[in-house]
Amino acid sequence: MKILGIESSCDETAAAVVEDGRIVKSNIIATSLEEHKLYGGVVPEIASRRHAESISGVVKEALKQADCAIDDIDAIAVTFAPGLIGALLVGVNFAKGLAVSANKPLVPVHHLRSHIASNYLATDLEPPFLCLIVSGGHSHIVAVKSYTDYEIIGKTRDDAAGEALDKAGRTMGLPYPGGVSIDKISKSGNPDAFVFPHPRVDGAPLDFSFSGLKTSVINIVHNAEQRGEKINIPDLAASFQKNVVDCLISNFEKAAEKFGYNKIVVAGGVSANSLLRSKCESLCRKHGWRLYLPDLKYCGDNAAMVASQGYYEYMAGVRAGADLNAYATMPIDIVNF
Ligand code: KG4
Ligand code: ZN
């Protein structure tokens, strides 16, 4: 069964064709990232306009590279939540129009569910497993009980890990996205040069809190500026990254032990982080757990993961009509549309 996936939740306009949820036939991404770099973060209005310009060509190219006509497609899967509302609406409306005109079923896909599905692409991973989802907008520990049944075990109380990295990167004067810059520059820094607090959430030991860490970086940089001192940015970046990764790994380990999981999965844009990947490998070696990390090309936003999750939602009977709307927020476990 071939699913056409469409993604436009943030600054990537993407379309892909995936067979049976696993075999990627095509995966096309157009991004407006370079334009957002000028402003140090994604400008929603610009993202929406670029989606509107690119989406038709991106979908056409995805079909062409998969050697498919629209009639060869069994269903159209589209990201409908969560994300930037104006950006999501472009993908949702395009998918609705295509579904109606080509008379194909329309399958709404939750963005975080699709990030998890990036681990199904070209692998043998099957639920149940425990997943750490770390993206620009979310940090969750989720028990994936089946392809469409999820339980949130832990979550951030304030900033997401990616958001904290992006804001810290900006404070350090690094190019957007800060997470990518921090990963790169940390390779030449000393991760023990600066000591950061290890925030705990009272009464919820598996939850995260990253806003205090972000404030610590801002204070370090501002205090140094006031004293006229120069900060070693690679050292600061490496120390901050180490702390964020330690916070993620420590709760993830506790959660896996508490709930008895030995199949461990990481997903979302921050899963591209080299330190997080290597620390997850060490963690799983230590416990004898099986680890799945997305291929680097599927860590960030893409439509292959949407088509993969779309396949499993389709198989579970999920369908939307021409009244499908987009939503800026939506929990992963209780999806309404
Ligand atoms: O999943 P994603 O592409 O978009 C959202 O759904 O939010 O995640 C984007 C986030 C950004 O915060 C970006 O800085 C972060 O992923 N990111 C990284 C790396 N690559 C992307 N963070 C740390 N290290 C990386 N290599
Ligand atoms: Zn994402």
PDB file of N, CA and C in Angstrom, residues 106-144:
ATOM      1  N   LEU A 106      -8.344  10.473   3.176  1.00  0.00           N
ATOM      2  CA  LEU A 106      -7.474  11.472   3.815  1.00  0.00           C
ATOM      3  C   LEU A 106      -7.223  11.033   5.259  1.00  0.00           C
ATOM      4  N   VAL A 107      -5.949  10.978   5.652  1.00  0.00           N
ATOM      5  CA  VAL A 107      -5.583  10.491   6.985  1.00  0.00           C
ATOM      6  C   VAL A 107      -4.839  11.587   7.744  1.00  0.00           C
ATOM      7  N   PRO A 108      -5.430  12.118   8.836  1.00  0.00           N
ATOM      8  CA  PRO A 108      -4.734  13.142   9.610  1.00  0.00           C
ATOM      9  C   PRO A 108      -3.661  12.516  10.497  1.00  0.00           C
ATOM     10  N   VAL A 109      -2.491  13.145  10.551  1.00  0.00           N
ATOM     11  CA  VAL A 109      -1.376  12.581  11.329  1.00  0.00           C
ATOM     12  C   VAL A 109      -0.871  13.619  12.333  1.00  0.00           C
ATOM     13  N   HIS A 110      -0.692  13.151  13.571  1.00  0.00           N
ATOM     14  CA  HIS A 110      -0.142  13.987  14.650  1.00  0.00           C
ATOM     15  C   HIS A 110       1.368  14.076  14.458  1.00  0.00           C
ATOM     16  N   HIS A 111       1.907  15.311  14.561  1.00  0.00           N
ATOM     17  CA  HIS A 111       3.326  15.523  14.249  1.00  0.00           C
ATOM     18  C   HIS A 111       4.271  14.677  15.113  1.00  0.00           C
ATOM     19  N   LEU A 112       3.996  14.559  16.397  1.00  0.00           N
ATOM     20  CA  LEU A 112       4.913  13.799  17.263  1.00  0.00           C
ATOM     21  C   LEU A 112       4.808  12.297  16.998  1.00  0.00           C
ATOM     22  N   ARG A 113       3.604  11.841  16.664  1.00  0.00           N
ATOM     23  CA  ARG A 113       3.455  10.420  16.286  1.00  0.00           C
ATOM     24  C   ARG A 113       4.312  10.144  15.053  1.00  0.00           C
ATOM     25  N   SER A 114       4.343  11.117  14.129  1.00  0.00           N
ATOM     26  CA  SER A 114       5.140  10.885  12.918  1.00  0.00           C
ATOM     27  C   SER A 114       6.628  10.906  13.232  1.00  0.00           C
ATOM     28  N   HIS A 115       7.056  11.765  14.169  1.00  0.00           N
ATOM     29  CA  HIS A 115       8.481  11.728  14.549  1.00  0.00           C
ATOM     30  C   HIS A 115       8.848  10.328  15.074  1.00  0.00           C
ATOM     31  N   ILE A 116       7.970   9.755  15.882  1.00  0.00           N
ATOM     32  CA  ILE A 116       8.234   8.391  16.389  1.00  0.00           C
ATOM     33  C   ILE A 116       8.359   7.430  15.207  1.00  0.00           C
ATOM     34  N   ALA A 117       7.463   7.605  14.210  1.00  0.00           N
ATOM     35  CA  ALA A 117       7.439   6.702  13.047  1.00  0.00           C
ATOM     36  C   ALA A 117       8.694   6.823  12.187  1.00  0.00           C
ATOM     37  N   SER A 118       9.478   7.887  12.353  1.00  0.00           N
ATOM     38  CA  SER A 118      10.733   7.991  11.583  1.00  0.00           C
ATOM     39  C   SER A 118      11.623   6.775  11.895  1.00  0.00           C
ATOM     40  N   ASN A 119      11.377   6.151  13.055  1.00  0.00           N
ATOM     41  CA  ASN A 119      12.144   4.948  13.421  1.00  0.00           C
ATOM     42  C   ASN A 119      11.620   3.670  12.766  1.00  0.00           C
ATOM     43  N   TYR A 120      10.447   3.737  12.135  1.00  0.00           N
ATOM     44  CA  TYR A 120       9.934   2.553  11.418  1.00  0.00           C
ATOM     45  C   TYR A 120      10.535   2.462  10.013  1.00  0.00           C
ATOM     46  N   LEU A 121      11.032   3.613   9.509  1.00  0.00           N
ATOM     47  CA  LEU A 121      11.499   3.653   8.119  1.00  0.00           C
ATOM     48  C   LEU A 121      12.727   2.772   7.951  1.00  0.00           C
ATOM     49  N   ALA A 122      12.595   1.757   7.129  1.00  0.00           N
ATOM     50  CA  ALA A 122      13.697   0.838   6.824  1.00  0.00           C
ATOM     51  C   ALA A 122      14.256   0.132   8.062  1.00  0.00           C
ATOM     52  N   THR A 123      13.417  -0.094   9.084  1.00  0.00           N
ATOM     53  CA  THR A 123      13.867  -0.878  10.249  1.00  0.00           C
ATOM     54  C   THR A 123      12.825  -1.956  10.581  1.00  0.00           C
ATOM     55  N   ASP A 124      13.146  -2.751  11.610  1.00  0.00           N
ATOM     56  CA  ASP A 124      12.203  -3.798  12.026  1.00  0.00           C
ATOM     57  C   ASP A 124      11.491  -3.428  13.322  1.00  0.00           C
ATOM     58  N   LEU A 125      11.576  -2.144  13.712  1.00  0.00           N
ATOM     59  CA  LEU A 125      10.992  -1.709  14.993  1.00  0.00           C
ATOM     60  C   LEU A 125       9.467  -1.889  15.015  1.00  0.00           C
ATOM     61  N   GLU A 126       9.006  -2.501  16.092  1.00  0.00           N
ATOM     62  CA  GLU A 126       7.555  -2.630  16.297  1.00  0.00           C
ATOM     63  C   GLU A 126       7.229  -2.280  17.746  1.00  0.00           C
ATOM     64  N   PRO A 127       6.074  -1.666  18.015  1.00  0.00           N
ATOM     65  CA  PRO A 127       5.667  -1.435  19.405  1.00  0.00           C
ATOM     66  C   PRO A 127       5.464  -2.789  20.105  1.00  0.00           C
ATOM     67  N   PRO A 128       5.524  -2.862  21.424  1.00  0.00           N
ATOM     68  CA  PRO A 128       5.680  -1.749  22.362  1.00  0.00           C
ATOM     69  C   PRO A 128       7.146  -1.358  22.570  1.00  0.00           C
ATOM     70  N   PHE A 129       7.365  -0.078  22.863  1.00  0.00           N
ATOM     71  CA  PHE A 129       8.697   0.422  23.214  1.00  0.00           C
ATOM     72  C   PHE A 129       8.561   1.744  23.967  1.00  0.00           C
ATOM     73  N   LEU A 130       9.681   2.211  24.520  1.00  0.00           N
ATOM     74  CA  LEU A 130       9.694   3.505  25.208  1.00  0.00           C
ATOM     75  C   LEU A 130      10.421   4.505  24.324  1.00  0.00           C
ATOM     76  N   CYS A 131       9.813   5.687  24.136  1.00  0.00           N
ATOM     77  CA  CYS A 131      10.399   6.670  23.224  1.00  0.00           C
ATOM     78  C   CYS A 131      10.649   8.011  23.912  1.00  0.00           C
ATOM     79  N   LEU A 132      11.838   8.543  23.669  1.00  0.00           N
ATOM     80  CA  LEU A 132      12.165   9.912  24.081  1.00  0.00           C
ATOM     81  C   LEU A 132      11.960  10.803  22.865  1.00  0.00           C
ATOM     82  N   ILE A 133      10.982  11.696  22.937  1.00  0.00           N
ATOM     83  CA  ILE A 133      10.736  12.623  21.813  1.00  0.00           C
ATOM     84  C   ILE A 133      11.301  13.982  22.195  1.00  0.00           C
ATOM     85  N   VAL A 134      12.282  14.426  21.404  1.00  0.00           N
ATOM     86  CA  VAL A 134      12.925  15.704  21.701  1.00  0.00           C
ATOM     87  C   VAL A 134      12.959  16.550  20.430  1.00  0.00           C
ATOM     88  N   SER A 135      12.101  17.576  20.413  1.00  0.00           N
ATOM     89  CA  SER A 135      12.042  18.418  19.210  1.00  0.00           C
ATOM     90  C   SER A 135      12.136  19.874  19.642  1.00  0.00           C
ATOM     91  N   GLY A 136      11.886  20.776  18.679  1.00  0.00           N
ATOM     92  CA  GLY A 136      11.941  22.191  18.999  1.00  0.00           C
ATOM     93  C   GLY A 136      10.813  22.598  19.940  1.00  0.00           C
ATOM     94  N   GLY A 137       9.698  21.916  19.868  1.00  0.00           N
ATOM     95  CA  GLY A 137       8.532  22.314  20.655  1.00  0.00           C
ATOM     96  C   GLY A 137       8.151  21.349  21.768  1.00  0.00           C
ATOM     97  N   HIS A 138       8.723  20.146  21.787  1.00  0.00           N
ATOM     98  CA  HIS A 138       8.277  19.127  22.754  1.00  0.00           C
ATOM     99  C   HIS A 138       9.439  18.310  23.317  1.00  0.00           C
ATOM    100  N   SER A 139       9.299  17.930  24.582  1.00  0.00           N
ATOM    101  CA  SER A 139      10.208  16.933  25.190  1.00  0.00           C
ATOM    102  C   SER A 139       9.326  16.001  25.996  1.00  0.00           C
ATOM    103  N   HIS A 140       9.184  14.781  25.513  1.00  0.00           N
ATOM    104  CA  HIS A 140       8.280  13.812  26.130  1.00  0.00           C
ATOM    105  C   HIS A 140       8.990  12.474  26.285  1.00  0.00           C
ATOM    106  N   ILE A 141       8.636  11.757  27.342  1.00  0.00           N
ATOM    107  CA  ILE A 141       8.942  10.325  27.382  1.00  0.00           C
ATOM    108  C   ILE A 141       7.586   9.637  27.197  1.00  0.00           C
ATOM    109  N   VAL A 142       7.483   8.814  26.155  1.00  0.00           N
ATOM    110  CA  VAL A 142       6.189   8.237  25.795  1.00  0.00           C
ATOM    111  C   VAL A 142       6.286   6.713  25.712  1.00  0.00           C
ATOM    112  N   ALA A 143       5.338   6.037  26.345  1.00  0.00           N
ATOM    113  CA  ALA A 143       5.226   4.592  26.161  1.00  0.00           C
ATOM    114  C   ALA A 143       4.393   4.366  24.904  1.00  0.00           C
ATOM    115  N   VAL A 144       5.012   3.763  23.887  1.00  0.00           N
ATOM    116  CA  VAL A 144       4.290   3.497  22.630  1.00  0.00           C
ATOM    117  C   VAL A 144       3.789   2.059  22.726  1.00  0.00           C
TER     118      VAL A 144
END
